[in-house]
Tab-separated table of C-alpha atoms in Angstrom:
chain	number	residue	atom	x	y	z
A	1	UNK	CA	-18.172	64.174	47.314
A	2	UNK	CA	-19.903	63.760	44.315
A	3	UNK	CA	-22.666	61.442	43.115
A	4	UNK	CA	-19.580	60.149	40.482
A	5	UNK	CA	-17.333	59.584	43.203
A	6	UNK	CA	-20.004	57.704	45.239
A	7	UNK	CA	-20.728	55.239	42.539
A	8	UNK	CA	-17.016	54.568	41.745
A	9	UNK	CA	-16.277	54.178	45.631
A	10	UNK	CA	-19.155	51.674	45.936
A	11	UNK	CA	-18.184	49.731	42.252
A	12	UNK	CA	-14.880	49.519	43.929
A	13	UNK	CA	-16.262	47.582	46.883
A	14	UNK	CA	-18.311	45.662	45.261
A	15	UNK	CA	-15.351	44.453	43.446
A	16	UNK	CA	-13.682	43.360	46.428
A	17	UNK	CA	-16.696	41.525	47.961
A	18	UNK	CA	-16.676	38.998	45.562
A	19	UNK	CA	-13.609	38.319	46.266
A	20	UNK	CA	-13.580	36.781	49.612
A	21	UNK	CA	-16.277	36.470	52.529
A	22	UNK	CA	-13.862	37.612	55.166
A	23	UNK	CA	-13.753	41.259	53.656
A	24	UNK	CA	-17.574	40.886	52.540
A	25	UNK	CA	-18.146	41.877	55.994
A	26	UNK	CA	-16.217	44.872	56.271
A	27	UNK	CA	-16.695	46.282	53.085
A	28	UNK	CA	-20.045	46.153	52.875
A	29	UNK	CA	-20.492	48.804	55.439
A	30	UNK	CA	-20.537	52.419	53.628
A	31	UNK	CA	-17.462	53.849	54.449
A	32	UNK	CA	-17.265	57.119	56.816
A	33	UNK	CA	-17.171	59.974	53.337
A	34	UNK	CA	-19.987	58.287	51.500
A	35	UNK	CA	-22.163	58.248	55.015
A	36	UNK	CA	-21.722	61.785	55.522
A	37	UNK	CA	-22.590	62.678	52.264
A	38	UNK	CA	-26.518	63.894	51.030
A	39	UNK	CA	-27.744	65.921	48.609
A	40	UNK	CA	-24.060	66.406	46.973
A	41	UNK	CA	-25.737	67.532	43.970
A	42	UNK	CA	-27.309	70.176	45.881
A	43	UNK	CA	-24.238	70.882	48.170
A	44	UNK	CA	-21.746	70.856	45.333
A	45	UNK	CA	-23.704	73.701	43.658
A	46	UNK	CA	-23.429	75.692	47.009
A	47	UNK	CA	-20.179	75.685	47.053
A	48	UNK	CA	-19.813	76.939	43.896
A	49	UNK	CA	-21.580	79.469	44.307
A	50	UNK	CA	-19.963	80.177	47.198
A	51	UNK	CA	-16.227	80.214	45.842
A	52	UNK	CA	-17.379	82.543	43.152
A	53	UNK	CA	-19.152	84.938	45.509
A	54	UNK	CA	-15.683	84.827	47.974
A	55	UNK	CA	-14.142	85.651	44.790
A	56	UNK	CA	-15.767	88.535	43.520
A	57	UNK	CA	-15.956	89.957	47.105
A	58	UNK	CA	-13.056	89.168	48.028
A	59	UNK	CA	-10.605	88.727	45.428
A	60	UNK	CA	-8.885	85.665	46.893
A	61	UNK	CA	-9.830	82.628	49.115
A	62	UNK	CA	-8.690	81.130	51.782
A	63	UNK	CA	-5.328	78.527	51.455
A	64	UNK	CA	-7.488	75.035	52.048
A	65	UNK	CA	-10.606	75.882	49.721
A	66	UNK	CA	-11.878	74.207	47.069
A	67	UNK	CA	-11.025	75.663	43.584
A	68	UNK	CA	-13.441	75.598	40.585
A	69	UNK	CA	-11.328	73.125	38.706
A	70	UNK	CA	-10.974	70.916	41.620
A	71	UNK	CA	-14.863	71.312	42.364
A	72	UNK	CA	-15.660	70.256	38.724
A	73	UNK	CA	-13.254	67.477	38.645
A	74	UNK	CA	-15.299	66.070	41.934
A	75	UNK	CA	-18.190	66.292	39.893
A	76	UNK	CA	-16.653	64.562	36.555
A	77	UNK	CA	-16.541	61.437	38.494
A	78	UNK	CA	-12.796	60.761	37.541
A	79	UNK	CA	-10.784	59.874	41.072
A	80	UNK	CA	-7.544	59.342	39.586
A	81	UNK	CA	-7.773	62.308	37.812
A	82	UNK	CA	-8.847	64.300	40.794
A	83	UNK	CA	-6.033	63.366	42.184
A	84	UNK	CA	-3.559	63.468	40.114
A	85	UNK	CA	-4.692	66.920	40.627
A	86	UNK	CA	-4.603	67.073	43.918
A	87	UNK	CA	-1.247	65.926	43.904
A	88	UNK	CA	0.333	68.374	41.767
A	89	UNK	CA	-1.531	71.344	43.401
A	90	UNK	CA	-0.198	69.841	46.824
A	91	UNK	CA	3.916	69.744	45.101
A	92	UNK	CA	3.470	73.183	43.554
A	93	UNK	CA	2.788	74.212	47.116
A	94	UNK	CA	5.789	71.969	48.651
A	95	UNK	CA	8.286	73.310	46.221
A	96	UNK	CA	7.471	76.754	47.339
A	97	UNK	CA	8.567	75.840	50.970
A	98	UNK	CA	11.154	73.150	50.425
A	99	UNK	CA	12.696	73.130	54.159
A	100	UNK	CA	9.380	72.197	55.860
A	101	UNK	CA	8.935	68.788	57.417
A	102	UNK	CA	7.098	66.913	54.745
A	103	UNK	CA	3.779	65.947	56.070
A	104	UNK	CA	2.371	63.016	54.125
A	105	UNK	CA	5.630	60.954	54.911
A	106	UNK	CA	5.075	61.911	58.923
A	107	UNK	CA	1.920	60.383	59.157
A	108	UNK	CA	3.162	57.176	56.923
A	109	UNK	CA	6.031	56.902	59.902
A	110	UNK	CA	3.454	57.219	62.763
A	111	UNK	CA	1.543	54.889	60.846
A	112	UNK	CA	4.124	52.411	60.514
A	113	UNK	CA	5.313	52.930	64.660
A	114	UNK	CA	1.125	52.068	65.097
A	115	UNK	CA	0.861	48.900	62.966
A	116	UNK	CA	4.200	47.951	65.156
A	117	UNK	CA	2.069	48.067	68.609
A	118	UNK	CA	-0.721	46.619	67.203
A	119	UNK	CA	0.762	43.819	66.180
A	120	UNK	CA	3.278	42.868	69.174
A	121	UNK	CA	-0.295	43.503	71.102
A	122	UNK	CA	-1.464	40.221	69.327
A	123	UNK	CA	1.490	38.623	69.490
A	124	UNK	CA	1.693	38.572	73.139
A	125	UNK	CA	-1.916	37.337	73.504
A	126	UNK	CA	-1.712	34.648	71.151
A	127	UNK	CA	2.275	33.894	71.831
A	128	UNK	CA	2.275	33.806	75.621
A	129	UNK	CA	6.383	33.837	75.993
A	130	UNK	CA	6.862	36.398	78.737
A	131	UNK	CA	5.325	35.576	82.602
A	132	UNK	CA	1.643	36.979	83.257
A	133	UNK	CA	2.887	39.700	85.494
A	134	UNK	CA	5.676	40.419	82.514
A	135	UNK	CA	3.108	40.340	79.793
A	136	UNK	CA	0.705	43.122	81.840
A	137	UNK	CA	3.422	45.270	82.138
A	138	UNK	CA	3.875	45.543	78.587
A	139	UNK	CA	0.771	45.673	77.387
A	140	UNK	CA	0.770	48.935	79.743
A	141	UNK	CA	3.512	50.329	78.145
A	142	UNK	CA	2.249	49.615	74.288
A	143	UNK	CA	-1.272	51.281	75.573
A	144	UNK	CA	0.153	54.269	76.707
A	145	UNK	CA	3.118	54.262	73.641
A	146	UNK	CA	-0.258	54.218	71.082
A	147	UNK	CA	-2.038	56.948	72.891
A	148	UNK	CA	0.577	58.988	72.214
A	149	UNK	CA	1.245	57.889	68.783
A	150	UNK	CA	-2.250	58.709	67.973
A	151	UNK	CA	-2.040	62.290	69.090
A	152	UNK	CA	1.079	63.011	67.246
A	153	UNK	CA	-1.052	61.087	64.231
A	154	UNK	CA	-4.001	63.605	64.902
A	155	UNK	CA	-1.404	66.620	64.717
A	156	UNK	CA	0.542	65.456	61.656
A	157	UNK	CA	-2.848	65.598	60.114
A	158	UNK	CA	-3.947	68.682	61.323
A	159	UNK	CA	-0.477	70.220	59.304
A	160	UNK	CA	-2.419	69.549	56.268
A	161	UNK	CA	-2.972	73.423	55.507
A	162	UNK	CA	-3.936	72.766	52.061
A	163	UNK	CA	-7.133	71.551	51.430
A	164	UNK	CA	-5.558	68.985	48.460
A	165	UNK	CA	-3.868	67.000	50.988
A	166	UNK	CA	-6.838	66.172	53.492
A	167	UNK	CA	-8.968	65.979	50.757
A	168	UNK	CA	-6.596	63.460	48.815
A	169	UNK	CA	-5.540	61.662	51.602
A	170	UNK	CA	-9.331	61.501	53.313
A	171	UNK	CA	-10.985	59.982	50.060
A	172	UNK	CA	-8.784	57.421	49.767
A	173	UNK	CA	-8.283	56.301	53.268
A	174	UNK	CA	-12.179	56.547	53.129
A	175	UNK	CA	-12.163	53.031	51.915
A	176	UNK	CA	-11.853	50.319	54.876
A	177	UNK	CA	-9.295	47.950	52.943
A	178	UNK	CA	-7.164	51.092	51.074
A	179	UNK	CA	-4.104	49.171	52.352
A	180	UNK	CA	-4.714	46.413	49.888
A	181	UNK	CA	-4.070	48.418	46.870
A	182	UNK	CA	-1.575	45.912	44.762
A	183	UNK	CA	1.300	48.125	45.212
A	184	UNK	CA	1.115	47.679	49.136
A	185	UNK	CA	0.367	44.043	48.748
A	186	UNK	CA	3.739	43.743	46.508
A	187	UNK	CA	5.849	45.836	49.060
A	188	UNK	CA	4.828	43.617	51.615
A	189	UNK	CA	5.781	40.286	49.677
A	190	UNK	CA	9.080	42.026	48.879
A	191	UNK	CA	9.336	42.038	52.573
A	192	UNK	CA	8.420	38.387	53.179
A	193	UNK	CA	5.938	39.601	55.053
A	194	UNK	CA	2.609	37.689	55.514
A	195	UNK	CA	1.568	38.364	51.837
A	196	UNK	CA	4.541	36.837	50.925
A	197	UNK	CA	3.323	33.422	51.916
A	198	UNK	CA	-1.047	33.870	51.346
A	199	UNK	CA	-1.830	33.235	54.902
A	200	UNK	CA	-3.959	35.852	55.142
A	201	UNK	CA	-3.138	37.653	57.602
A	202	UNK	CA	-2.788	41.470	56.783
A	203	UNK	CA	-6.389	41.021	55.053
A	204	UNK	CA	-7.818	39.217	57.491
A	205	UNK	CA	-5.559	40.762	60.739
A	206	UNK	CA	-8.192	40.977	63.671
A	207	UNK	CA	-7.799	44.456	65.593
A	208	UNK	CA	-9.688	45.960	68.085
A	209	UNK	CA	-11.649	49.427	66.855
A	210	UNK	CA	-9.974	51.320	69.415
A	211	UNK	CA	-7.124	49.901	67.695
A	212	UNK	CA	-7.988	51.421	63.811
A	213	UNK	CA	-5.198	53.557	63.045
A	214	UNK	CA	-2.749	50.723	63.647
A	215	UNK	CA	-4.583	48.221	60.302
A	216	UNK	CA	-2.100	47.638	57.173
A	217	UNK	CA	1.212	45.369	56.533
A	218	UNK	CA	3.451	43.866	58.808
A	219	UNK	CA	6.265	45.033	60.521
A	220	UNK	CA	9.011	43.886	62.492
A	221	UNK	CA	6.950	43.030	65.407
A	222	UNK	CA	4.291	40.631	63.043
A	223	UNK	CA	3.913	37.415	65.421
A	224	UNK	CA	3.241	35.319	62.064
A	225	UNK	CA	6.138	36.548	60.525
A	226	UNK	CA	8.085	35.678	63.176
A	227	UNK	CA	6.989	31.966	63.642
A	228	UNK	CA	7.972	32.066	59.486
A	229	UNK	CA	11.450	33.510	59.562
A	230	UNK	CA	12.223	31.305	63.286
A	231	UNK	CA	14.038	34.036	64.992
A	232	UNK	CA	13.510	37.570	66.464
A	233	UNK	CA	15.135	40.766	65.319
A	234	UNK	CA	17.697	42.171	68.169
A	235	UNK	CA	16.531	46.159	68.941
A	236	UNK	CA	19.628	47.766	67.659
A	237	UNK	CA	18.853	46.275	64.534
A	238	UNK	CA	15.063	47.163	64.422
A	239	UNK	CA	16.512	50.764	65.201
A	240	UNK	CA	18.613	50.768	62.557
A	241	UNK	CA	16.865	49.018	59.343
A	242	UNK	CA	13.643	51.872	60.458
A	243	UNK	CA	16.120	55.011	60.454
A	244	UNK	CA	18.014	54.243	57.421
A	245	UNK	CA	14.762	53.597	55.751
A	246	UNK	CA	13.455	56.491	56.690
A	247	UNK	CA	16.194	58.703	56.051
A	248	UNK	CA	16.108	57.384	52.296
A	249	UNK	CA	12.193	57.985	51.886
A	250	UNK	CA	12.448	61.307	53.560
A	251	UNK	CA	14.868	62.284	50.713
A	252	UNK	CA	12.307	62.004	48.446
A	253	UNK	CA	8.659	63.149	48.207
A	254	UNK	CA	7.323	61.241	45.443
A	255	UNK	CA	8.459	57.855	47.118
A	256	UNK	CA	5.924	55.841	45.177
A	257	UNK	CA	5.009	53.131	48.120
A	258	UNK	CA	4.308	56.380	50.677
A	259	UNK	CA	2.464	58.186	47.422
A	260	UNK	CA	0.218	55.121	47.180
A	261	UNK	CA	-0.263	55.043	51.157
A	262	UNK	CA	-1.464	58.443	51.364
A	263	UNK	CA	-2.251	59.503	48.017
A	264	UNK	CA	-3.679	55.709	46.317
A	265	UNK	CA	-1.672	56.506	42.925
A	266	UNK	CA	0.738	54.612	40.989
A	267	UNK	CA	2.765	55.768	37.808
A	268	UNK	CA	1.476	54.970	34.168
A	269	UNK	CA	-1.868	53.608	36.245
A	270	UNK	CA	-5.284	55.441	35.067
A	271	UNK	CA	-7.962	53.778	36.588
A	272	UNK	CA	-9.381	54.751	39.820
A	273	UNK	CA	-7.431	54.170	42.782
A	274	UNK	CA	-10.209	52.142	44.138
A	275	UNK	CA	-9.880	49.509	41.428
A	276	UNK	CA	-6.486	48.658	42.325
A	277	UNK	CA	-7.725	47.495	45.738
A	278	UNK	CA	-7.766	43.496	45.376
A	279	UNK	CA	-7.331	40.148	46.917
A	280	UNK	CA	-4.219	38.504	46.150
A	281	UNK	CA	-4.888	34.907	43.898
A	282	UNK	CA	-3.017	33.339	46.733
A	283	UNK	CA	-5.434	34.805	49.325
A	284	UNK	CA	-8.514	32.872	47.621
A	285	UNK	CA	-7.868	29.710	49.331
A	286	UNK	CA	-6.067	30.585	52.050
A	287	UNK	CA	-6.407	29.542	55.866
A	288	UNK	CA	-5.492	32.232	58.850
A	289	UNK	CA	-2.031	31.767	59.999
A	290	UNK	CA	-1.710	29.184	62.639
A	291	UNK	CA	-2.723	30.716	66.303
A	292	UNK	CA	-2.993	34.164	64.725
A	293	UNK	CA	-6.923	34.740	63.906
C-alpha cells in the first residue's frame, strides 16, 4: 500500500475518532494493512520493476498480479479510484465466466450466517430464557456451527483468483469499523434494526476476538431488536425471508448494499470509501441498549 493510501486510511480514522469515545478506542489502533506495511516507497518500486522484468521475460504474468496501471493508481493516492478500478477489472473477468458461483456475494452470505451466531451468542448470555443445562447445549452447537462457518469463510476467500478482488476487498475491510459506511448504516435502519432506533448497538456491539468475523448489522437473531419489535421470528419464516433474499441478490452482481460490503463503493460517490465511514447524529448521545453492553 502506498504512502497515499496510508495517509487517507489514517485521515479516515481520525475522522471517526472525533466522533465518539467508544470507537476512539478501536480505531485508534493501526489497522492490520497499514501495520504490515514499510518502506512502500521502496517496495512499490520493486514491484515494478518486477512486473516489467516478468514481462519482458516472459511475455505475460500471472492471473492475480499487480498491473502497472493498478500499481500507479496505489501510488496516486486515490482509493475510490483504485477501486473503481478494481472493480471493473474484477467484472471484465466475471463476464468472461458468467456460470461461476459469484464469490464476493458468498462471503457476504457467510458473513451474514456469522453475525447471526454472534449475536444469539449474546442474547442468550444477557437474555437467560432457556434452563442452564438448555443454554450450554446451545452455545455448543453455535461454537461448532461458527467453526465451520469460518472455514467455508476462509475458502470463499481463497476463490479470489484475481488479485483485484483480495486486494479490493482486503483494503477496505482493513479498516476496523468498514461496516459503518452510511450505506450499511441506512440498510440497517430500513430494517428497523438497532440503527433504526440510535441505541448504539451495532457500533458499540461487544464481541469476543475469537468472535471477529461475525462484527456488522443485525440480523434476525439481534437480542435488542427483539426486546424492540416484542416477539420472535418462527424458523420457517427466518428460512424463508434469508432464501428469497438471497435468491434476488444472487441475480445480480452489482447489488449495491453487497458492492459496498465487499467493495466500500457507492454510485455517483467520489470520495474515498473511508470517508463515508461515520457515526450516525443519533448515535452522538446515545446510551447502550438496555442489558445489551
Amino acid at each position: 500500500m502506498s504512502p497515499h493510501l496510508i495517509r487517507q486510511l489514517e485521515s479516515g480514522k481520525k475522522k471517526l475518532t472525533n466522533k465518539t469515545k467508544v470507537l476512539e478506542e478501536t480505531v485508534t489502533q493501526k489497522p492490520e494493512a497499514v501495520n504490515s506495511t514499510m518502506n512502500c516507497a521502496e517496495a512499490q518500486k520493486e514491484k515494478r520493476d518486477a512486473y516489467v522484468k516478468v514481462r519482458q521475460k516472459v511475455g505475460g504474468i500471472l492471473k492475480g498480479d499487480t498491473s502497472i496501471e493498478e500499481l500507479d493508481l496505489e501510488q496516486s493516492g486515490d482509493i475510490n479510484i483504485l477501486q473503481r478500478f478494481r472493480l471493473h477489472a474484477h467484472f471484465d473477468n466475471y463476464h468472461d465466466l458468467p456460470d461461476t458461483t459469484y464469490i464476493p456475494h458468498q462471503i457476504i452470505f457467510v458473513e451474514e450466517d456469522l453475525r447471526e451466531i454472534v449475536q444469539e451468542e449474546i442474547s442468550i448470555k444477557k437474555w437467560p430464557n432457556l434452563a442452564r443445562a438448555e443454554a450450554q447445549d446451545r452455545l455448543h452447537d453455535l461454537n461448532v456451527k461458527y467453526w465451520c462457518l469460518a472455514q467455508k469463510w476462509s475458502h470463499y476467500r481463497s476463490c479470489l483468483v484475481r488479485g483485484v478482488e483480495k486486494r479490493g476487498f482486503e483494503l477496505w475491510r482493513s479498516h476496523p469499523k468498514w461496516y459503518m459506511h452510511r450505506v450499511l448504516v441506512e440498510e440497517c435502519a430500513s430494517r428497523q434494526g438497532c440503527c433504526s432506533r440510535g441505541c448504539g448497538c451495532c457500533l458499540n456491539r461487544t464481541i469476543d476476538p475469537s468472535r471477529k468475523l461475525g462484527v456488522g448489522h443485525c440480523t434476525v437473531e439481534c437480542g435488542c431488536c427483539r426486546q424492540a419489535r416484542g416477539f420472535d421470528i418462527p424458523e420457517k419464516e427466518k428460512k424463508l425471508l434469508k432464501t428469497q433474499f438471497r435468491e434476488d441478490i444472487s441475480k445480480l452482481p452489482a447489488h449495491p448494499i453487497a458492492r459496498v460490503a465487499f467493495w466500500g463503493l457507492v454510485g455517483d460517490v467520489y470520495k474515498s470509501p473511508f470517508d463515508m465511514i461515520d457515526v450516525p447524529p443519533s448515535y452522538e448521545k446515545a446510551v447502550q441498549c438496555n442489558n445489551l453492553v
